[in-house]
Coordinates of C-alpha atoms and ligand atoms in Angstrom, one line a residue:
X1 CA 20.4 10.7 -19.1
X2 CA 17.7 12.1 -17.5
X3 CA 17.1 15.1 -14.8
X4 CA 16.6 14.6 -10.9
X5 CA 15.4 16.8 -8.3
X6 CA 16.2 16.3 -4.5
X7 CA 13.6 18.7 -2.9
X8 CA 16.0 19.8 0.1
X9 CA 19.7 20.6 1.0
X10 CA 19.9 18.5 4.1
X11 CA 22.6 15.8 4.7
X12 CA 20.5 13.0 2.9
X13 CA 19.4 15.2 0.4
X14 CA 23.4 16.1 -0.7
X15 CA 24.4 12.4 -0.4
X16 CA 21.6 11.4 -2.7
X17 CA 22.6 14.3 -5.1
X18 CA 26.3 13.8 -5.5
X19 CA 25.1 9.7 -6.0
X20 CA 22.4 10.5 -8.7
X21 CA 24.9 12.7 -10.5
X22 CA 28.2 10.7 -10.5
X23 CA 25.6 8.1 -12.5
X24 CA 25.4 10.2 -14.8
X25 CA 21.5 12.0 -13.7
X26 CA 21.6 15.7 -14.6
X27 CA 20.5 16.8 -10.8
X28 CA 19.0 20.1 -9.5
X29 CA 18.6 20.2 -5.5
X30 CA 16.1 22.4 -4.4
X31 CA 16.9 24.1 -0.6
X32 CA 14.2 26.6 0.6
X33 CA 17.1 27.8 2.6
X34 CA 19.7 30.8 1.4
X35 CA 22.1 28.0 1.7
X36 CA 22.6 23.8 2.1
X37 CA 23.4 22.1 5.3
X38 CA 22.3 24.4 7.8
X39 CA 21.3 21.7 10.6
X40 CA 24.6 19.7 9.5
X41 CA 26.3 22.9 11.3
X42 CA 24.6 22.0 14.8
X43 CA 25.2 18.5 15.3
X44 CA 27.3 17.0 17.6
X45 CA 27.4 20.4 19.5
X46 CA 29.2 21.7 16.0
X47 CA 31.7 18.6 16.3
X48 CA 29.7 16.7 13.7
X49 CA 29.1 12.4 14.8
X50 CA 28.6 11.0 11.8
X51 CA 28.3 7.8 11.9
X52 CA 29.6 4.6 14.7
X53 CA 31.7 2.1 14.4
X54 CA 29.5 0.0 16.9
X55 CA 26.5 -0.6 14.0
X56 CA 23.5 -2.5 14.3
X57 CA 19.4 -2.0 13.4
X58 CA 18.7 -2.5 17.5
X59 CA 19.4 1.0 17.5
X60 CA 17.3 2.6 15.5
X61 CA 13.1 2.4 15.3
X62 CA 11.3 1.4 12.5
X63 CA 11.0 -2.0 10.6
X64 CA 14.3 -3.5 11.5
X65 CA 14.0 -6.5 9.1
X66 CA 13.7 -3.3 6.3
X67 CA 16.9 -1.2 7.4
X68 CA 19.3 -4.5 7.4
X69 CA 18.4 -4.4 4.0
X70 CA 19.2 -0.5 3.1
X71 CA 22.2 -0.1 5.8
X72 CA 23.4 -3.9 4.4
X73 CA 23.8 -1.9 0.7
X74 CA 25.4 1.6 2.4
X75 CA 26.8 0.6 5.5
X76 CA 29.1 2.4 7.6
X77 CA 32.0 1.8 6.2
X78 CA 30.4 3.0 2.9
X79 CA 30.2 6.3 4.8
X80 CA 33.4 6.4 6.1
X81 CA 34.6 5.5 2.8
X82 CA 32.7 7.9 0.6
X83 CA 33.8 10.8 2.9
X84 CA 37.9 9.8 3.2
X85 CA 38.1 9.1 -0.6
X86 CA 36.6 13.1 -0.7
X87 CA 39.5 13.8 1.2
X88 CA 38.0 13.9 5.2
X89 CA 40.1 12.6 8.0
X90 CA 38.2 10.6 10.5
X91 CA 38.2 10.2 14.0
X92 CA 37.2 7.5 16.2
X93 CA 36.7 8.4 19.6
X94 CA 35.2 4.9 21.3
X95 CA 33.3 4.5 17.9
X96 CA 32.1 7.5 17.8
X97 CA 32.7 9.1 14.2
X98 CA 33.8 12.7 14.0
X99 CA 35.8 14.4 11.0
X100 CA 39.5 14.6 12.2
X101 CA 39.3 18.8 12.7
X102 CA 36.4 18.3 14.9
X103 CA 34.4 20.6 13.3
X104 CA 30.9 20.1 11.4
X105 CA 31.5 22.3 8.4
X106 CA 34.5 20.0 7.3
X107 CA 31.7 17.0 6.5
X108 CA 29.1 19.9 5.1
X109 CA 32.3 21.8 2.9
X110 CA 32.8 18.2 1.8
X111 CA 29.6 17.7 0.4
X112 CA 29.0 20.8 -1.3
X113 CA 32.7 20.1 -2.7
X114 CA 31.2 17.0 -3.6
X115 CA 28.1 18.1 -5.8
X116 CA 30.0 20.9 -7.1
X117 CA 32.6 18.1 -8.8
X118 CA 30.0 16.0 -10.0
X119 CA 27.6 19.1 -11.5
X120 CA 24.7 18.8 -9.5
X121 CA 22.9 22.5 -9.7
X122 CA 21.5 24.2 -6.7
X123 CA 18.4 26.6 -6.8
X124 CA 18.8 28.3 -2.7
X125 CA 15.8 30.2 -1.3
X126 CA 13.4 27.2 -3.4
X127 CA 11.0 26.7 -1.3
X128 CA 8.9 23.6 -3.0
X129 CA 5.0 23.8 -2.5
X130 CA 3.9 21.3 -4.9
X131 CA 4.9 18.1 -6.7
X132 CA 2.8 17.0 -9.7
X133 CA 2.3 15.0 -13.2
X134 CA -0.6 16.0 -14.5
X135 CA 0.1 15.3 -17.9
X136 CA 0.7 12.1 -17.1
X137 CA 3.9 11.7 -19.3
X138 CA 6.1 9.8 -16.8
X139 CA 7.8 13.2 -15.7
X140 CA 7.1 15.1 -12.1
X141 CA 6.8 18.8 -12.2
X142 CA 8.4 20.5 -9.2
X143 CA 6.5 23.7 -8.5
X144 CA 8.9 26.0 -6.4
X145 CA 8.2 30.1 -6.1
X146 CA 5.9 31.2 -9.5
X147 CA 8.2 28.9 -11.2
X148 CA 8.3 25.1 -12.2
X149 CA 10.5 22.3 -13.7
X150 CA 9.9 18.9 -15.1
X151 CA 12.2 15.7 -13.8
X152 CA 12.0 11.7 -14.5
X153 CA 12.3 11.2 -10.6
X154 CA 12.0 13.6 -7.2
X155 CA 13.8 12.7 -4.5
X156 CA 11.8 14.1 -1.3
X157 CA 15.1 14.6 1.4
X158 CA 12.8 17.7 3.3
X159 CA 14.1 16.2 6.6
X160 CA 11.0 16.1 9.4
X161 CA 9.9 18.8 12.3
X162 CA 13.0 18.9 14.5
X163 CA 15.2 22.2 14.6
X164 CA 12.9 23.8 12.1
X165 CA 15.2 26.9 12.6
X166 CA 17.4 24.8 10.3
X167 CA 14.6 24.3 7.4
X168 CA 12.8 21.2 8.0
X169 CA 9.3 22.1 9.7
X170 CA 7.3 19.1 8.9
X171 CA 6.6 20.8 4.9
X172 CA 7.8 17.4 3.7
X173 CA 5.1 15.1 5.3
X174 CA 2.7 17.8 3.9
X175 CA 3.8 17.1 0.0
X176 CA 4.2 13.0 0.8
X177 CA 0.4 13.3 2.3
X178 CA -0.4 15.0 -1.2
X179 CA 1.2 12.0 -2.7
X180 CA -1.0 9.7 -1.4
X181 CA 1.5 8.5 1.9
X182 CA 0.4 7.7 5.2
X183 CA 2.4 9.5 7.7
X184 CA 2.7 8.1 11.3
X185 CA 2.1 10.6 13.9
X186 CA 5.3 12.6 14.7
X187 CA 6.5 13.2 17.7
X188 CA 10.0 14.8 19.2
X189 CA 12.6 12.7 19.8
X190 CA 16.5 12.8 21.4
X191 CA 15.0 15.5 23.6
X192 CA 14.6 16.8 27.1
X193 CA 11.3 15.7 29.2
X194 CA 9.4 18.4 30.8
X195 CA 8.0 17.3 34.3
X196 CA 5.8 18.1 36.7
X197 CA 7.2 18.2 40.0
X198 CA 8.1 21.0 42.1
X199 CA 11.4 19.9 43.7
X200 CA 13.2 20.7 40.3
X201 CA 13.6 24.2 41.5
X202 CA 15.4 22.6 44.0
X203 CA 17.9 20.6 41.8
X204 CA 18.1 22.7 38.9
X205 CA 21.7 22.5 37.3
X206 CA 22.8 19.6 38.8
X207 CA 24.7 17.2 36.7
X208 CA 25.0 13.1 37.9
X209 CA 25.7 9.8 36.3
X210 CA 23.0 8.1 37.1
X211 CA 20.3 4.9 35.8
X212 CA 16.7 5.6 34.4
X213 CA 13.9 4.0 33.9
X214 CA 11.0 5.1 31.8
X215 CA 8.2 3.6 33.3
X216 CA 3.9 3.5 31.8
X217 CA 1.5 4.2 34.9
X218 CA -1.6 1.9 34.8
X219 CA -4.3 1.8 36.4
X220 CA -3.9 0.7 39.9
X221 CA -0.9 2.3 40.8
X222 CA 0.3 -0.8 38.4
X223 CA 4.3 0.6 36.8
X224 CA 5.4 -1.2 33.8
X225 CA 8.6 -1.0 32.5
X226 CA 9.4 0.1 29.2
X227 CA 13.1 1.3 28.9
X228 CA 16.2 1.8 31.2
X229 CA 19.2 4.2 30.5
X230 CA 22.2 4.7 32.1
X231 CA 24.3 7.9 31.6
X232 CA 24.9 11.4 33.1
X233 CA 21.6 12.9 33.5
X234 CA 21.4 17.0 34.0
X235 CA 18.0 18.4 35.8
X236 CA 16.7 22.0 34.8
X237 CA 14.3 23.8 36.8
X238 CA 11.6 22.1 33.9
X239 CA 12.4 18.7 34.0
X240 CA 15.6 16.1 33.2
X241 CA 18.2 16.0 30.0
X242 CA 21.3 14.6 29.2
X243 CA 21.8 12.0 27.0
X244 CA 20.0 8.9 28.3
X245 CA 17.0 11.1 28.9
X246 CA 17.2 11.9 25.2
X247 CA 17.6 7.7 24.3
X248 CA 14.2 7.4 26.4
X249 CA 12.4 10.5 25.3
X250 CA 11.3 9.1 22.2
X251 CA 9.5 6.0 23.8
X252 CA 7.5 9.0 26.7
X253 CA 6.7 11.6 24.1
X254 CA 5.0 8.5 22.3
X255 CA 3.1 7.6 25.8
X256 CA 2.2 11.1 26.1
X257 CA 0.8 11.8 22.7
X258 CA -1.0 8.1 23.0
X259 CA -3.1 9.9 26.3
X260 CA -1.0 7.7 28.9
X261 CA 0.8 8.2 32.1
X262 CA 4.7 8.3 32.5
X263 CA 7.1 7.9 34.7
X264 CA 11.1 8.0 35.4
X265 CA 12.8 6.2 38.1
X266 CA 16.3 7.7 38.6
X267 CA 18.8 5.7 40.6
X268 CA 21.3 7.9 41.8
X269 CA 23.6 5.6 42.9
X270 CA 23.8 3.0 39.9
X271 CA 27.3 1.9 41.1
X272 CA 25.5 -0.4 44.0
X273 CA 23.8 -3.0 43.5
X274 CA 21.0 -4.0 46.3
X275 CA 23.4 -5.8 48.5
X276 CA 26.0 -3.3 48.1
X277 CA 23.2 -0.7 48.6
X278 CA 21.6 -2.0 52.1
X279 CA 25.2 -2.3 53.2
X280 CA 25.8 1.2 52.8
X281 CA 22.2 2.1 54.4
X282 CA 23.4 0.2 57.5
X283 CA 26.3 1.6 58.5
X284 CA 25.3 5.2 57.2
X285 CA 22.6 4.6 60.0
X286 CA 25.2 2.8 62.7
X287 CA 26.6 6.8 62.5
X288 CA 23.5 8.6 62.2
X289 CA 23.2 9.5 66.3
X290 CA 25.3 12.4 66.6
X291 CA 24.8 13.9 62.8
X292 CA 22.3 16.5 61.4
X293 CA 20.4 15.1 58.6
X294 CA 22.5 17.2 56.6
X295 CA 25.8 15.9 57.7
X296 CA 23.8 12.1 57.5
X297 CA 23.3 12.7 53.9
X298 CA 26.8 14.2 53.4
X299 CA 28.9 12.6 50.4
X300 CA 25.7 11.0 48.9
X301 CA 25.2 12.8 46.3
X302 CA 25.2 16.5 44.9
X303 CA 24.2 18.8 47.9
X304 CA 21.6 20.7 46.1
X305 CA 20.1 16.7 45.7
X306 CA 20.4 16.3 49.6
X307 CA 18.6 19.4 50.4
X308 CA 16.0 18.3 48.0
X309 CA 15.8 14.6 49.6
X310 CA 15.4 16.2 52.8
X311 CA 12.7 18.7 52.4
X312 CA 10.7 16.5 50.6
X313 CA 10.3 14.3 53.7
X314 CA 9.4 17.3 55.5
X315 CA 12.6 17.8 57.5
X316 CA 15.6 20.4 57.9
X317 CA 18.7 20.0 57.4
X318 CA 19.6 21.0 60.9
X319 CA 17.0 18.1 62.3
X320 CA 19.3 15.0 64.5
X321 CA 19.3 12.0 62.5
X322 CA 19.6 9.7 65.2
X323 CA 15.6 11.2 66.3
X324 CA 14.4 10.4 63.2
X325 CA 14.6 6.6 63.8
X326 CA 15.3 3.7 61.6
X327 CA 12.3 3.5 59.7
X328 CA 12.1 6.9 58.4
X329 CA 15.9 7.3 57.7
X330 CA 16.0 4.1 55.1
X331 CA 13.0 5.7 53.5
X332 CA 15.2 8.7 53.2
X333 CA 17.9 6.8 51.7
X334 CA 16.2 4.9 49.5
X335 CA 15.1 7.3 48.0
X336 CA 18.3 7.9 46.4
X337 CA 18.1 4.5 44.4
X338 CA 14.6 5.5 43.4
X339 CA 13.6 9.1 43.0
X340 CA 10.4 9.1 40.5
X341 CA 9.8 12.0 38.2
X342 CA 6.1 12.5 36.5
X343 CA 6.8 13.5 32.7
X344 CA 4.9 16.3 31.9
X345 CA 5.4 16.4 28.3
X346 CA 8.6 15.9 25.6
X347 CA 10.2 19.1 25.0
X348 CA 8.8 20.9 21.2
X349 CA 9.9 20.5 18.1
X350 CA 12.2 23.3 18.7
X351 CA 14.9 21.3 20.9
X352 CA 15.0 17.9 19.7
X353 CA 17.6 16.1 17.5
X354 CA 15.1 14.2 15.4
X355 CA 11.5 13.4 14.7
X356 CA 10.1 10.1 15.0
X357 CA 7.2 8.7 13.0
X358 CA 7.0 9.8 9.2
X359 CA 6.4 8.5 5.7
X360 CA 5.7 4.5 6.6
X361 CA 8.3 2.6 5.3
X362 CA 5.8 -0.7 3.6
X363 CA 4.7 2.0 1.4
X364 CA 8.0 2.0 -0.5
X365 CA 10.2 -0.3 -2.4
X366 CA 13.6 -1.4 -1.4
X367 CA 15.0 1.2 -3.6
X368 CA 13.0 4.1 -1.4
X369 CA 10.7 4.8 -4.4
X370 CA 6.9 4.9 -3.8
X371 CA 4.8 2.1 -3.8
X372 CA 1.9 4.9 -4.8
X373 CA 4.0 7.6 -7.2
X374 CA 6.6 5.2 -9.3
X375 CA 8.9 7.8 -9.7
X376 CA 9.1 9.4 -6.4
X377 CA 11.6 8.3 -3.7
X378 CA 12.6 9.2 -0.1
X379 CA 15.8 9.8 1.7
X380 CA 16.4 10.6 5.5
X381 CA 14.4 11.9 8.3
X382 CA 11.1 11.6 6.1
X383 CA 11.1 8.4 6.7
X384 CA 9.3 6.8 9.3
X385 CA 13.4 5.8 10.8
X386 CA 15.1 7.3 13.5
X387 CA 18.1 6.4 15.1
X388 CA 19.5 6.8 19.0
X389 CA 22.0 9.0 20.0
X390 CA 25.4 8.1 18.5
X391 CA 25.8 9.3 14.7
X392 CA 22.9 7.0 13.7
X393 CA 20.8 9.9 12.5
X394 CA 23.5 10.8 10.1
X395 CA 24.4 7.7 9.2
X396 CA 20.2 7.0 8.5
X397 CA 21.3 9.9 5.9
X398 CA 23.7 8.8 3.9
X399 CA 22.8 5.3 3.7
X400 CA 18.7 6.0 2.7
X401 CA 20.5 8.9 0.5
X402 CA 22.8 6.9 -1.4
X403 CA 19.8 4.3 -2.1
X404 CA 17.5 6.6 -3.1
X405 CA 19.9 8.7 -5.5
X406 CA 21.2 5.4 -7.3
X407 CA 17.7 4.3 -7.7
X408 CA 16.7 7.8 -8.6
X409 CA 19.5 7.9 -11.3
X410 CA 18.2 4.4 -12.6
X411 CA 15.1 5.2 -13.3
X412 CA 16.3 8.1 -15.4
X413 CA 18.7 5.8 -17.4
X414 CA 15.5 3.1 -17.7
X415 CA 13.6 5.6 -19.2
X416 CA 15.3 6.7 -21.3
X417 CA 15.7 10.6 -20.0
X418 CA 12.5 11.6 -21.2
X419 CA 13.1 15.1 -19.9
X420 CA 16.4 15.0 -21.9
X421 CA 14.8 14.1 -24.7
X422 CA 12.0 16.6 -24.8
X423 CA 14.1 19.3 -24.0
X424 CA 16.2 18.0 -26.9
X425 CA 13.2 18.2 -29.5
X426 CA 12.2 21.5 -27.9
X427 CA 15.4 23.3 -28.9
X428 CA 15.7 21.1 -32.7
Ligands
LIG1 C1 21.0 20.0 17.4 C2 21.1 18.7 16.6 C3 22.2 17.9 16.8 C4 22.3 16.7 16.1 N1 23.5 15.9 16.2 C5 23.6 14.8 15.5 C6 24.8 14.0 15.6 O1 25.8 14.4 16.1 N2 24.8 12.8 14.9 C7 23.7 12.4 14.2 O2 23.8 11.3 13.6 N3 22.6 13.1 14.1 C8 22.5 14.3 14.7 N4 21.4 15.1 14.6 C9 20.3 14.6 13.7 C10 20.7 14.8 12.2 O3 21.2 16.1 12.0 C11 19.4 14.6 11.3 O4 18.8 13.4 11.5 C12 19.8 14.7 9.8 O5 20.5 15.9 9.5 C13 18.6 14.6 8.9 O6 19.0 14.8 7.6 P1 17.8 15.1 6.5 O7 18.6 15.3 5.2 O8 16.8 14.0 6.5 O9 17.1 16.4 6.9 P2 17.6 17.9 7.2 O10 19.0 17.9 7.6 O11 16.6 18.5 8.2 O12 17.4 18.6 5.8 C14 16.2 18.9 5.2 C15 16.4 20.0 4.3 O13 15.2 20.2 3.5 C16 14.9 21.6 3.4 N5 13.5 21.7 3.1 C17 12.4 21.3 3.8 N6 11.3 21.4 3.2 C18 11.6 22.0 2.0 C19 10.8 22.4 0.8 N7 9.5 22.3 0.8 N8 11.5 22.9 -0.2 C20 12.8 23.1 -0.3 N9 13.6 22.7 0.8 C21 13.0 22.1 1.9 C22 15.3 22.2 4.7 O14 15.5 23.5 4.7 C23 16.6 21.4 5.0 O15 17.7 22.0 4.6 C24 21.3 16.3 15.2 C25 20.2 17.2 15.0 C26 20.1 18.4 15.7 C27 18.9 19.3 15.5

């Protein structure tokens, strides 16, 4: 049997070594890291969602008709499966998919566990510049530090820009590009969106369920709509997070990068519909004569929010309501179904979950092996794949690492371990 590397210790490089080497492949992972499954430590605020029980391609990006064919081979039962057979608990809170302790480093102590049982070596501090088979033998030479290895099949896992604290700063798409690959633009993604206007001083820290709506600004003062969210959403003095800002952010750090204009339309008060909404407006306003605009706003919404409402219409809290008249009062109000936001930028690299774009997926096979470098394959955030916020990042991981591994280990047996071989004639 023959030898593959995995260049990187992430979660879909571990899953594609522990599935290369219990067929048999003698695999070295290669982590530039002092140790594997650093960014596994972070996610789900150290809590770890790895997967969800509600499971379908609509929620992920990327060629949809291509993931129902990987996740259709590694679903998430697979997952759930592989990691309870290792001995992990699982939890299920609403579909959501944490280990049973709660804690990330049960799923990452369960994959080292893993590759330790099936032999797969680990060179740490590896930090691979350069892929390459220039003597055109069938075998890839993995240049890391001043020293080098030969392998029948590589397995690029070197993740994608986001969290590069963790390891993964975008060093991948640089040896795919070497390849040959086409890599679509990058951008951040499951981030915060930076803004540009002033009244989030005013707001800062609050916290309120609300419904989004990511809009593109056309010409003409012509708004179309491209995405809606509903969710708590928290406002820092930069701009707007939570998580159905980060299920949007994807989508505006796109518009951005693409030289366009965006906008989010927050309803703060998605419980009403219109009906319910105008009813409220009137008899808010039947009361208004004998209130401050403060007290007229009071119960609405956070207070820092009022204050905010107010001063941008150029009032004072003290003002009478009942002076104001009707006119300008349901403008006030309204305002609270549609408060508009001007997005700035996504947040960097730095604070986002993933990293959209990558290594196009119609330039490799169904097995994740290169269309250009027979030989080469792909697992996880590499990819030109990412999921939304829910455990379908992770689950992206094991699935695209299990397929890649298996097909990795494949090759190996198909030809024949050449490195196996050679290394055999070079000790006879
Ligand atoms: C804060 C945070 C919270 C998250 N929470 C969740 C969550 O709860 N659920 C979920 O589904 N997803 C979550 N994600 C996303 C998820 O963690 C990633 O999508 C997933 O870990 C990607 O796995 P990967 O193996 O592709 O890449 P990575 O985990 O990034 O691993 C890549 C590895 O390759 C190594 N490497 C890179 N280049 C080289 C090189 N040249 N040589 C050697 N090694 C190299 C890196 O050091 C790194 O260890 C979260 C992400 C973050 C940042």
């Amino acid at each position: 049997m023959g030898r593959v590397a995995v260049i990187g210790g992430g979660a879909s490089g571990m899953m594609a070594a522990v599935t290369a080497a219990r067929l048999g492949a003698k695999v070295t992972v290669y982590e530039k890291n002092d140790r594997v499954g650093k960014k596994i430590l972070v996610t789900g605020n150290g809590k770890c969602n790895f997967s969800n029980r509600d499971f379908s391609e609509r929620h992920y990006y990327g060629d949809r008709k291509k993931l129902k064919v990987f996740f259709d081979r590694f679903s998430v039962e697979d997952a759930v499966d592989f990691f309870i057979r290792a001995g992990m608990l699982v939890k299920d809170k609403g579909g959501y998919l944490y280990p049973w302790p709660e804690q990330a480093s049960a799923v990452l102590e369960i994959l080292r566990m893993e590759m330790r049982r099936s032999g797969v070596k680990t060179e740490l501090c590896a930090d691979v510049k350069r892929i390459g088979n220039e003597k055109g033998n069938g075998l890839w030479t993995v240049y890391f530090g001043t020293e080098k290895a030969e392998h029948d099949a590589v397995i690029l896992a070197c993740g994608g820009c986001a969290a590069p604290k963790t390891g993964s700063n975008g060093d991948g798409f640089a040896l795919a590009r070497k390849l040959g690959h086409r890599i679509r633009p990058v951008v951040p993604a499951l981030v915060q969106l930076r803004c540009k206007d002033h009244f989030l001083k005013i707001t800062a820290g609050v916290r309120c369920q609300a419904k989004i709506g990511l809009y593109e600004e056309k010409k003409g003062g012509i708004r179309e709509l491209l995405q809606e969210e509903e969710g708590e959403v928290q406002f820092t003095d930069y701009g707007i997070s939570g998580i159905p800002v980060f299920q949007l952010s994807r989508q505006a750090a796109y518009l951005i990068e693409e030289g366009k204009a965006a906008a989010v339309s927050i309803d703060l008060l998605p419980q009403m519909d219109r009906q319910e909404f105008e009813e409220m407006c009137g008899q808010r306003m039947e009361n208004a004569y004998d209130r401050t605009l403060e007290e007229f706003l009071l119960g609405l919404a956070n207070k820092k929010i009022n204050l905010m409402m107010i001063k941008e219409a150029g009032h004072k809290p003290a003002d009478e309501a009942g002076r104001l008249g009707e006119k300008r009062l349901k403008k006030l109000l309204y305002g609270y179904k549609e408060l508009w936001v001007h997005i700035d930028a996504a947040n960097s690299f730095d604070h986002a979950q993933v990293t959209a774009g990558g290594v196009e997926l119609d330039e490799v096979t169904q097995n994740l092996e290169s269309e250009k470098r027979p030989g080469i394959f792909f697992a996880g955030e590499i990819l030109d794949v990412d999921g939304r916020c829910g455990g379908y990042n992770l689950q992206w991981a094991w699935t695209s690492g299990y397929i890649a591994g298996k097909s990795a280990a494949q090759r190996c047996q198909k030809q024949g371990g050449k490195t196996e071989k050679k290394n055999g004639r070079q000790r006879e």
